[in-house]
Short mmCIF file of C-alpha atoms in Angstrom, two decimals:
data_model
loop_
_atom_site.label_atom_id
_atom_site.label_comp_id
_atom_site.label_asym_id
_atom_site.label_seq_id
_atom_site.Cartn_x
_atom_site.Cartn_y
_atom_site.Cartn_z
CA MET D 1 88.96 -96.73 -102.50
CA SER D 2 85.33 -97.62 -101.98
CA LEU D 3 85.42 -99.47 -105.29
CA ILE D 4 88.38 -101.55 -104.18
CA ILE D 5 86.66 -102.38 -100.89
CA ARG D 6 83.54 -103.53 -102.67
CA LEU D 7 85.55 -105.70 -105.05
CA SER D 8 87.46 -107.23 -102.24
CA ARG D 9 84.31 -108.17 -100.49
CA GLN D 10 82.96 -109.96 -103.50
CA LYS D 11 83.12 -113.69 -103.76
CA GLN D 12 86.30 -115.23 -105.09
CA PRO D 13 86.12 -115.86 -108.93
CA PRO D 14 86.75 -119.30 -110.27
CA PRO D 15 90.36 -120.11 -110.98
CA LEU D 16 89.87 -120.08 -114.77
CA SER D 17 88.99 -116.35 -115.03
CA LEU D 18 91.51 -115.03 -112.50
CA SER D 19 93.59 -113.27 -115.18
CA LEU D 20 90.48 -111.54 -116.53
CA HIS D 21 89.67 -110.13 -113.24
CA LEU D 22 93.10 -108.78 -112.65
CA THR D 23 92.97 -106.80 -115.89
CA LEU D 24 89.65 -105.26 -115.00
CA LEU D 25 90.87 -104.31 -111.64
CA THR D 26 93.91 -102.50 -112.98
CA ARG D 27 91.70 -100.46 -115.42
CA LEU D 28 89.35 -99.38 -112.68
CA LEU D 29 92.24 -98.15 -110.52
CA SER D 30 93.63 -96.15 -113.36
CA THR D 31 90.24 -94.40 -113.99
CA THR D 32 89.74 -93.54 -110.32
CA SER D 33 93.25 -92.08 -109.97
CA SER D 34 92.72 -89.90 -113.07
CA SER D 35 89.39 -88.59 -111.84
CA SER D 36 90.87 -87.61 -108.49
CA LYS D 37 93.60 -85.70 -110.30
CA LEU D 38 91.10 -83.72 -112.42
CA HIS D 39 89.07 -82.83 -109.28
CA SER D 40 92.12 -81.66 -107.39
CA ARG D 41 93.40 -79.67 -110.39
CA TYR D 42 90.29 -77.77 -111.34
CA SER D 43 88.54 -77.94 -107.94
CA PHE D 44 85.04 -77.62 -109.38
CA LYS D 45 82.29 -76.64 -107.02
CA PRO D 46 78.66 -76.62 -108.14
CA PRO D 47 76.60 -73.42 -107.41
CA THR D 48 74.19 -73.46 -104.58
CA SER D 49 71.23 -73.43 -106.92
CA LEU D 50 72.32 -76.74 -108.31
CA SER D 51 73.38 -78.34 -105.07
CA PRO D 52 70.87 -80.99 -103.89
CA LYS D 53 69.13 -79.93 -100.76
CA PRO D 54 66.34 -81.63 -98.93
CA GLN D 55 63.08 -79.95 -99.84
CA THR D 56 61.35 -78.67 -96.69
CA PRO D 57 57.77 -77.25 -96.81
CA ASN D 58 57.40 -73.56 -96.31
CA PRO D 59 56.78 -72.88 -92.56
CA ILE D 60 53.41 -71.34 -91.79
CA PRO D 61 53.89 -68.11 -89.87
CA LYS D 62 52.18 -68.21 -86.46
CA LYS D 63 49.50 -65.55 -85.95
CA LYS D 64 49.64 -63.56 -82.72
CA LEU D 65 46.79 -64.60 -80.52
CA LYS D 66 44.36 -61.77 -79.59
CA PRO D 67 43.78 -61.25 -75.82
CA GLN D 68 40.68 -62.98 -74.65
CA TYR D 69 37.61 -60.74 -74.51
CA ARG D 70 36.57 -59.67 -71.06
CA PRO D 71 33.12 -58.08 -70.81
CA PRO D 72 32.98 -54.88 -68.76
CA SER D 73 32.30 -55.48 -65.16
CA SER D 74 30.80 -53.20 -62.54
CA LEU D 75 33.14 -54.82 -59.96
CA ASP D 76 36.21 -53.64 -61.83
CA ARG D 77 37.01 -50.38 -60.09
CA THR D 78 40.65 -49.98 -61.17
CA GLY D 79 41.54 -46.28 -61.23
CA LEU D 80 38.06 -45.25 -60.02
CA LYS D 81 37.26 -43.60 -56.74
CA PRO D 82 34.42 -44.88 -54.45
CA ILE D 83 31.00 -43.41 -55.15
CA ARG D 84 30.06 -40.71 -52.63
CA SER D 85 26.34 -40.03 -51.91
CA GLU D 86 25.09 -37.04 -49.96
CA LEU D 87 21.73 -38.65 -49.03
CA PRO D 88 21.16 -38.02 -45.34
CA PHE D 89 19.94 -41.49 -44.33
CA ASP D 90 21.38 -45.05 -43.84
CA PHE D 91 21.26 -47.27 -46.89
CA ARG D 92 19.24 -50.45 -46.32
CA TYR D 93 17.92 -53.17 -48.61
CA SER D 94 14.29 -52.52 -47.51
CA TYR D 95 13.15 -49.36 -45.78
CA THR D 96 9.66 -50.55 -44.97
CA ASP D 97 10.40 -54.11 -43.70
CA SER D 98 13.34 -53.23 -41.49
CA SER D 99 13.47 -51.13 -38.37
CA PRO D 100 16.60 -49.48 -36.85
CA ASN D 101 15.03 -49.98 -33.40
CA VAL D 102 15.18 -53.74 -33.57
CA ARG D 103 18.77 -55.10 -33.14
CA PRO D 104 19.70 -58.40 -34.64
CA ILE D 105 21.40 -61.11 -32.64
CA GLY D 106 23.71 -62.26 -35.40
CA LEU D 107 24.65 -62.33 -39.11
CA ARG D 108 24.18 -65.15 -41.66
CA GLU D 109 27.27 -64.10 -43.70
CA PRO D 110 30.43 -61.96 -43.46
CA LYS D 111 29.97 -58.24 -43.88
CA TYR D 112 30.18 -58.22 -47.65
CA SER D 113 28.88 -54.92 -49.01
CA PRO D 114 25.99 -55.50 -51.54
CA PHE D 115 27.21 -52.38 -53.39
CA GLY D 116 30.33 -54.22 -54.48
CA PRO D 117 33.91 -54.03 -53.20
CA GLY D 118 35.31 -50.50 -53.17
CA ARG D 119 32.27 -48.94 -54.93
CA LEU D 120 30.89 -47.00 -51.99
CA ASP D 121 32.53 -44.79 -49.36
CA ARG D 122 30.26 -46.14 -46.69
CA GLN D 123 31.00 -49.32 -44.83
CA TRP D 124 28.48 -52.12 -44.71
CA THR D 125 27.70 -53.25 -41.15
CA GLY D 126 25.76 -56.37 -42.08
CA VAL D 127 22.38 -54.53 -41.79
CA CYS D 128 22.90 -51.08 -43.28
CA ALA D 129 25.46 -48.61 -44.66
CA PRO D 130 25.34 -45.78 -42.04
CA ALA D 131 25.58 -42.18 -43.24
CA VAL D 132 27.19 -40.89 -39.99
CA ASP D 133 30.22 -43.05 -39.34
CA PRO D 134 31.56 -44.86 -42.47
CA LYS D 135 34.01 -46.85 -40.19
CA ALA D 136 31.32 -48.24 -37.88
CA LEU D 137 31.95 -51.78 -36.90
CA THR D 138 28.71 -52.40 -35.00
CA LEU D 139 25.58 -53.91 -36.40
CA GLU D 140 23.61 -50.72 -35.95
CA ALA D 141 24.88 -47.19 -36.05
CA ALA D 142 23.11 -44.49 -34.02
CA GLU D 143 21.40 -42.04 -36.35
CA ASP D 144 22.58 -38.46 -36.10
CA PRO D 145 19.70 -36.13 -35.03
CA LYS D 146 20.90 -33.59 -37.60
CA LEU D 147 20.06 -36.02 -40.48
CA GLU D 148 16.32 -35.66 -39.94
CA GLU D 149 16.63 -31.81 -40.18
CA LYS D 150 18.78 -32.16 -43.33
CA ARG D 151 16.14 -34.39 -44.89
CA LYS D 152 13.46 -31.91 -44.01
CA MET D 153 15.39 -29.01 -45.53
CA MET D 154 16.15 -30.90 -48.78
CA ARG D 155 12.43 -31.86 -49.09
CA GLU D 156 11.23 -28.33 -48.53
CA ARG D 157 13.76 -26.95 -51.04
CA VAL D 158 12.57 -29.42 -53.72
CA GLN D 159 8.79 -29.17 -53.05
CA GLY D 160 8.34 -25.48 -52.92
CA MET D 161 4.79 -24.11 -52.61
CA PRO D 162 2.05 -26.69 -52.25
CA LEU D 163 -0.06 -27.72 -55.26
CA THR D 164 -3.38 -26.09 -55.88
CA GLU D 165 -6.54 -28.08 -56.37
CA SER D 166 -6.53 -27.76 -60.20
CA GLU D 167 -2.88 -28.63 -60.48
CA ARG D 168 -3.27 -31.78 -58.39
CA LYS D 169 -6.27 -32.81 -60.48
CA ILE D 170 -4.21 -32.53 -63.69
CA LEU D 171 -1.33 -34.56 -62.29
CA VAL D 172 -3.62 -37.32 -60.99
CA ASP D 173 -5.50 -37.38 -64.26
CA LYS D 174 -2.25 -37.83 -66.19
CA CYS D 175 -1.36 -40.85 -64.02
CA GLN D 176 -4.57 -42.86 -64.81
CA ARG D 177 -4.03 -46.24 -66.32
CA HIS D 178 -5.76 -45.51 -69.67
CA LYS D 179 -3.42 -42.47 -70.18
CA THR D 180 0.02 -43.81 -69.11
CA LYS D 181 1.66 -47.15 -68.54
CA ARG D 182 4.29 -45.78 -66.18
CA GLN D 183 3.97 -47.67 -62.99
CA ILE D 184 6.30 -48.87 -60.13
CA ASN D 185 5.24 -52.08 -58.39
CA LEU D 186 5.99 -52.27 -54.70
CA GLY D 187 5.85 -55.93 -53.73
CA ARG D 188 6.68 -58.27 -50.86
CA ASP D 189 10.10 -56.70 -50.14
CA GLY D 190 8.54 -53.25 -49.70
CA LEU D 191 10.39 -50.05 -50.63
CA THR D 192 13.86 -51.34 -51.57
CA HIS D 193 16.93 -49.25 -52.10
CA ASN D 194 17.16 -49.74 -55.88
CA MET D 195 13.49 -48.70 -56.12
CA LEU D 196 14.51 -45.11 -55.26
CA ASN D 197 16.55 -45.06 -58.47
CA ASP D 198 13.54 -46.29 -60.46
CA ILE D 199 11.38 -43.47 -59.04
CA HIS D 200 13.94 -40.82 -60.05
CA ASN D 201 14.20 -42.34 -63.50
CA ASN D 202 10.47 -42.01 -63.98
CA TRP D 203 10.57 -38.42 -62.67
CA LYS D 204 12.81 -37.60 -65.69
CA HIS D 205 9.81 -37.82 -68.03
CA ALA D 206 6.87 -37.12 -65.78
CA GLU D 207 6.15 -34.89 -62.76
CA ALA D 208 4.32 -37.68 -60.94
CA VAL D 209 4.53 -41.53 -60.97
CA ARG D 210 1.95 -44.20 -60.08
CA ILE D 211 3.02 -46.70 -57.50
CA LYS D 212 1.03 -49.93 -56.96
CA CYS D 213 1.50 -51.57 -53.55
CA LEU D 214 0.62 -55.23 -52.91
CA GLY D 215 1.63 -57.88 -50.48
CA VAL D 216 3.02 -57.72 -46.97
CA PRO D 217 3.93 -53.98 -46.86
CA THR D 218 0.12 -53.03 -47.37
CA VAL D 219 -0.58 -54.14 -43.83
CA ASP D 220 1.05 -50.88 -42.68
CA MET D 221 0.29 -48.33 -45.42
CA LYS D 222 1.12 -45.42 -43.13
CA ASN D 223 4.72 -46.69 -42.89
CA VAL D 224 4.87 -47.13 -46.71
CA CYS D 225 3.70 -43.51 -47.38
CA THR D 226 6.03 -42.12 -44.70
CA GLN D 227 9.04 -43.90 -46.07
CA LEU D 228 8.33 -42.96 -49.65
CA GLU D 229 8.12 -39.26 -48.81
CA ASP D 230 11.09 -39.40 -46.49
CA LYS D 231 13.52 -41.21 -48.89
CA THR D 232 12.52 -39.67 -52.17
CA PHE D 233 11.75 -36.12 -50.88
CA GLY D 234 8.55 -36.33 -52.90
CA LYS D 235 4.89 -35.92 -51.93
CA ILE D 236 1.92 -38.24 -52.15
CA ILE D 237 -0.93 -36.36 -53.79
CA HIS D 238 -3.38 -39.24 -54.24
CA ARG D 239 -4.08 -42.55 -52.48
CA HIS D 240 -6.69 -45.18 -53.09
CA GLY D 241 -6.02 -48.42 -51.27
CA GLY D 242 -2.65 -49.58 -52.49
CA LEU D 243 -2.47 -47.15 -55.42
CA LEU D 244 -0.37 -44.02 -54.77
CA VAL D 245 0.65 -41.02 -56.93
CA LEU D 246 3.96 -39.59 -55.89
CA TYR D 247 4.73 -36.02 -56.99
CA ARG D 248 8.38 -34.92 -57.46
CA GLY D 249 8.08 -31.26 -56.46
CA ARG D 250 8.07 -27.90 -58.14
CA TYR D 251 11.79 -27.25 -58.07
CA TYR D 252 12.97 -30.76 -58.86
CA HIS D 253 15.63 -30.92 -61.62
CA PRO D 254 16.54 -34.28 -63.17
CA LYS D 255 20.16 -33.21 -63.74
CA LYS D 256 20.49 -32.36 -60.00
CA ARG D 257 19.03 -35.58 -58.70
CA PRO D 258 20.93 -37.23 -55.77
CA VAL D 259 23.52 -39.89 -56.35
CA ILE D 260 22.00 -43.26 -55.56
CA PRO D 261 24.45 -46.18 -55.73
CA LEU D 262 22.81 -49.42 -56.69
CA MET D 263 22.92 -52.66 -54.79
CA LEU D 264 24.32 -55.45 -56.96
CA TRP D 265 22.76 -58.27 -55.01
CA ARG D 266 20.41 -58.88 -52.13
CA PRO D 267 22.17 -59.21 -48.75
CA HIS D 268 21.16 -62.01 -46.41
CA GLU D 269 18.83 -61.07 -43.69
CA PRO D 270 20.37 -60.99 -40.23
CA VAL D 271 19.24 -63.33 -37.47
CA TYR D 272 16.55 -61.85 -35.23
CA PRO D 273 14.97 -63.29 -31.99
CA ARG D 274 12.33 -65.87 -32.36
CA LEU D 275 8.77 -64.53 -32.86
CA ILE D 276 7.09 -67.46 -30.97
CA LYS D 277 8.65 -68.75 -27.87
CA THR D 278 8.18 -72.23 -26.35
CA THR D 279 5.78 -70.94 -23.75
CA ILE D 280 3.67 -67.82 -23.79
CA ASP D 281 4.52 -65.27 -21.19
CA GLY D 282 2.27 -65.76 -18.13
CA LEU D 283 1.19 -69.29 -19.12
CA SER D 284 2.50 -72.78 -18.43
CA ILE D 285 3.46 -75.30 -20.97
CA GLU D 286 0.15 -77.19 -20.60
CA GLU D 287 -1.82 -73.92 -21.02
CA THR D 288 0.24 -72.93 -24.02
CA LYS D 289 -0.41 -76.25 -25.79
CA GLU D 290 -4.12 -76.03 -25.01
CA MET D 291 -4.33 -72.48 -26.37
CA ARG D 292 -2.52 -73.44 -29.59
CA LYS D 293 -4.90 -76.39 -30.05
CA ARG D 294 -8.02 -74.13 -29.41
CA GLY D 295 -6.55 -71.45 -31.76
CA LEU D 296 -6.27 -73.84 -34.72
CA ALA D 297 -9.90 -74.97 -34.13
CA VAL D 298 -11.29 -71.40 -34.21
CA PRO D 299 -13.10 -70.47 -37.46
CA PRO D 300 -10.89 -68.32 -39.62
CA LEU D 301 -11.46 -64.55 -39.55
CA THR D 302 -10.42 -64.25 -43.29
CA LYS D 303 -8.28 -65.90 -45.95
CA LEU D 304 -5.34 -63.89 -47.24
CA ALA D 305 -4.83 -63.99 -50.99
CA LYS D 306 -1.33 -64.14 -52.39
CA ASN D 307 0.04 -60.66 -53.22
CA GLY D 308 -3.20 -59.08 -52.15
CA TYR D 309 -4.05 -55.79 -50.41
CA TYR D 310 -4.11 -56.30 -46.66
CA GLY D 311 -4.87 -52.71 -45.63
CA SER D 312 -7.98 -53.61 -43.68
CA LEU D 313 -6.43 -56.54 -41.75
CA VAL D 314 -5.53 -54.60 -38.52
CA PRO D 315 -9.06 -53.16 -37.94
CA MET D 316 -10.56 -56.57 -38.66
CA VAL D 317 -8.46 -58.22 -35.95
CA ARG D 318 -9.19 -55.36 -33.47
CA ASP D 319 -12.91 -55.76 -34.03
CA ALA D 320 -12.68 -59.51 -33.68
CA PHE D 321 -10.94 -59.13 -30.29
CA LEU D 322 -14.02 -57.41 -28.91
CA SER D 323 -15.97 -60.68 -29.00
CA CYS D 324 -13.35 -63.49 -28.82
CA GLU D 325 -9.86 -63.81 -27.41
CA LEU D 326 -8.33 -65.96 -30.13
CA VAL D 327 -8.16 -65.02 -33.88
CA ARG D 328 -7.08 -67.22 -36.69
CA ILE D 329 -6.12 -66.03 -40.17
CA ASP D 330 -5.82 -68.54 -43.03
CA CYS D 331 -2.64 -68.04 -45.00
CA LYS D 332 -2.61 -71.09 -47.30
CA GLY D 333 -0.75 -70.44 -50.50
CA LEU D 334 1.54 -67.71 -48.99
CA GLU D 335 5.25 -67.98 -48.57
CA LYS D 336 6.28 -68.85 -45.00
CA SER D 337 8.37 -65.71 -44.68
CA ASP D 338 5.40 -63.63 -45.85
CA TYR D 339 2.87 -64.69 -43.16
CA LYS D 340 5.66 -64.48 -40.49
CA LYS D 341 6.18 -60.85 -41.45
CA ILE D 342 2.37 -60.27 -41.37
CA GLY D 343 2.26 -61.80 -37.88
CA CYS D 344 5.14 -59.53 -36.75
CA LYS D 345 3.29 -56.47 -38.00
CA LEU D 346 0.01 -57.55 -36.31
CA ARG D 347 1.90 -58.05 -33.01
CA ASP D 348 3.12 -54.43 -33.00
CA MET D 349 0.10 -52.68 -34.56
CA VAL D 350 -2.93 -54.36 -32.99
CA PRO D 351 -1.18 -55.17 -30.45
CA CYS D 352 -1.49 -58.87 -29.65
CA ILE D 353 0.44 -61.98 -28.79
CA LEU D 354 1.51 -64.51 -31.44
CA VAL D 355 0.44 -68.04 -30.58
CA THR D 356 1.40 -70.26 -33.56
CA PHE D 357 2.20 -70.37 -37.31
CA GLU D 358 1.43 -74.08 -37.70
CA LYS D 359 -0.47 -75.41 -40.77
CA GLU D 360 0.01 -72.08 -42.60
CA GLN D 361 -2.19 -70.26 -40.09
CA ILE D 362 -1.61 -67.10 -37.95
CA VAL D 363 -3.19 -67.46 -34.55
CA VAL D 364 -3.06 -64.44 -32.27
CA TRP D 365 -4.23 -63.96 -28.71
CA ARG D 366 -5.44 -60.70 -27.24
CA GLY D 367 -3.90 -61.30 -23.83
CA LYS D 368 -5.25 -61.33 -20.30
CA ASP D 369 -5.69 -57.63 -19.73
CA TYR D 370 -6.87 -56.48 -23.17
CA LYS D 371 -8.04 -52.93 -23.64
CA PRO D 372 -9.50 -51.91 -27.08
CA VAL D 373 -7.47 -49.20 -28.82
CA GLU D 374 -9.49 -45.98 -28.86
CA ASP D 375 -7.68 -44.06 -31.52
CA GLY D 376 -7.51 -45.44 -35.02
CA TYR D 377 -4.21 -46.42 -36.59
CA PHE D 378 -4.91 -46.30 -40.29
CA LEU D 379 -3.77 -43.50 -42.53
CA PRO D 380 -6.84 -41.46 -43.47
CA ASP D 381 -7.54 -41.12 -47.12
CA ARG D 382 -7.17 -37.37 -47.04
CA GLU D 383 -4.34 -36.84 -44.52
CA SER D 384 -1.50 -36.30 -46.94
CA PHE D 385 -3.32 -34.25 -49.51
CA ASP D 386 -3.46 -30.55 -50.12
CA ASP D 387 -7.26 -30.42 -50.81
CA PRO D 388 -9.24 -32.52 -48.29
CA ASP D 389 -12.54 -31.91 -50.13
CA ASP D 390 -11.40 -33.15 -53.51
CA SER D 391 -13.50 -35.86 -55.07
CA LEU D 392 -10.36 -37.48 -56.62
CA VAL D 393 -9.30 -38.66 -53.18
CA CYS D 394 -11.15 -41.93 -53.24
CA GLY D 395 -12.13 -43.91 -50.22
CA GLU D 396 -15.81 -43.96 -50.39
CA GLU D 397 -18.11 -46.25 -52.27
CA GLY D 398 -18.58 -45.32 -55.89
CA ARG D 399 -15.64 -43.02 -56.37
CA ASP D 400 -13.28 -43.58 -59.32
CA SER D 401 -9.64 -44.58 -58.58
CA VAL D 402 -6.45 -43.89 -60.44
CA ASP D 403 -6.66 -47.06 -62.45
CA GLY D 404 -10.19 -46.27 -63.74
CA THR D 405 -11.95 -48.85 -61.63
CA ARG D 406 -14.75 -48.23 -59.11
CA GLY D 407 -13.85 -47.88 -55.50
CA GLN D 408 -14.22 -51.11 -53.50
CA GLN D 409 -14.14 -51.84 -49.82
CA ASP D 410 -13.62 -55.55 -50.31
CA PHE D 411 -10.66 -57.13 -48.55
CA TYR D 412 -9.54 -58.73 -51.87
CA SER D 413 -9.77 -55.60 -54.03
CA GLY D 414 -6.03 -55.88 -54.72
CA ASP D 415 -6.41 -59.20 -56.46
CA ASP D 416 -9.14 -58.05 -58.74
CA GLU D 417 -6.68 -55.75 -60.52
CA GLU D 418 -4.38 -58.56 -61.59
#
């Protein structure tokens, strides 16, 4: 039929060859009818292998994508219980530069625990993680009086009998710089919480560890020594300036060390009252301005070196107050937060009145009714040691220190070791 349609659509032939075309048409019709009869009679169907099919490329099998790698995170606490620590004191970022007696007036951030969410069974109050009431909602939790007794009992149980003179000499000799490189640096932040873990890690391999103190905390070395012994349950068996040797105790066992959860980040410091007010108490505005102007013109008592040893700063200021009412300390090169902390310590330890921090200077005033302090404040060189007559306890001119250097009474002795 398709052939007939095609022929009908062709152009008409000329009139002379019309008979020829008719004959060809009759032949074609006869052949098509015969082929259709054969196909219907035999009904031939080609096999599938011979049937023409469009060639399609082989599909590439898709690989199953592996799950994306996720590194292990200390914040992932799925299926884990909060860490429980039996240490009988409040967890703070710094134990030497913060006091539970000073209450902040506000917080700089929400109460996010620096130990991580759900990692500690104590609740963070914005300042500390109290040991008494884990559900405390106040900024400061009152310390339980039983905690001090518990710390004392734990310390006595670990220390045992005091060291003899020969035992202490051997331990101090092992901690000298030319014999061991083990040392913990106590810097501008003072005794931090994570530093307790570093001390116990060093006590795994040695009975005593050398601690080098520099910077702001050295203004009050008595507080540094007290906090070290109170929080680690160890004992200081040697001190020369800012160099300490901390002994772990006779019955200390590394496998029975206390659980110390680590802080994952440094929390923001809370907001405290201003150190310097607009007017000094007892003076008018004009008198306050005149005193600040005179204080900046006073010759400096000393110049503080960055990350130096400031152990003799308090007696120097006390001696200067015997002859003049204003004292200026040059703090050029120090961080602003550092010399503000130094001024705060001087205010409480001398005692004195802060005048100004302008132009990187600390200006203090002794006050109207100043009375010299009769008893000394400083920690004696032989106070915390078992043998007060031992020559290893350095503090005099010419004695050898732990690091092998000669004893120096210079104010900048801490910088000479760098």
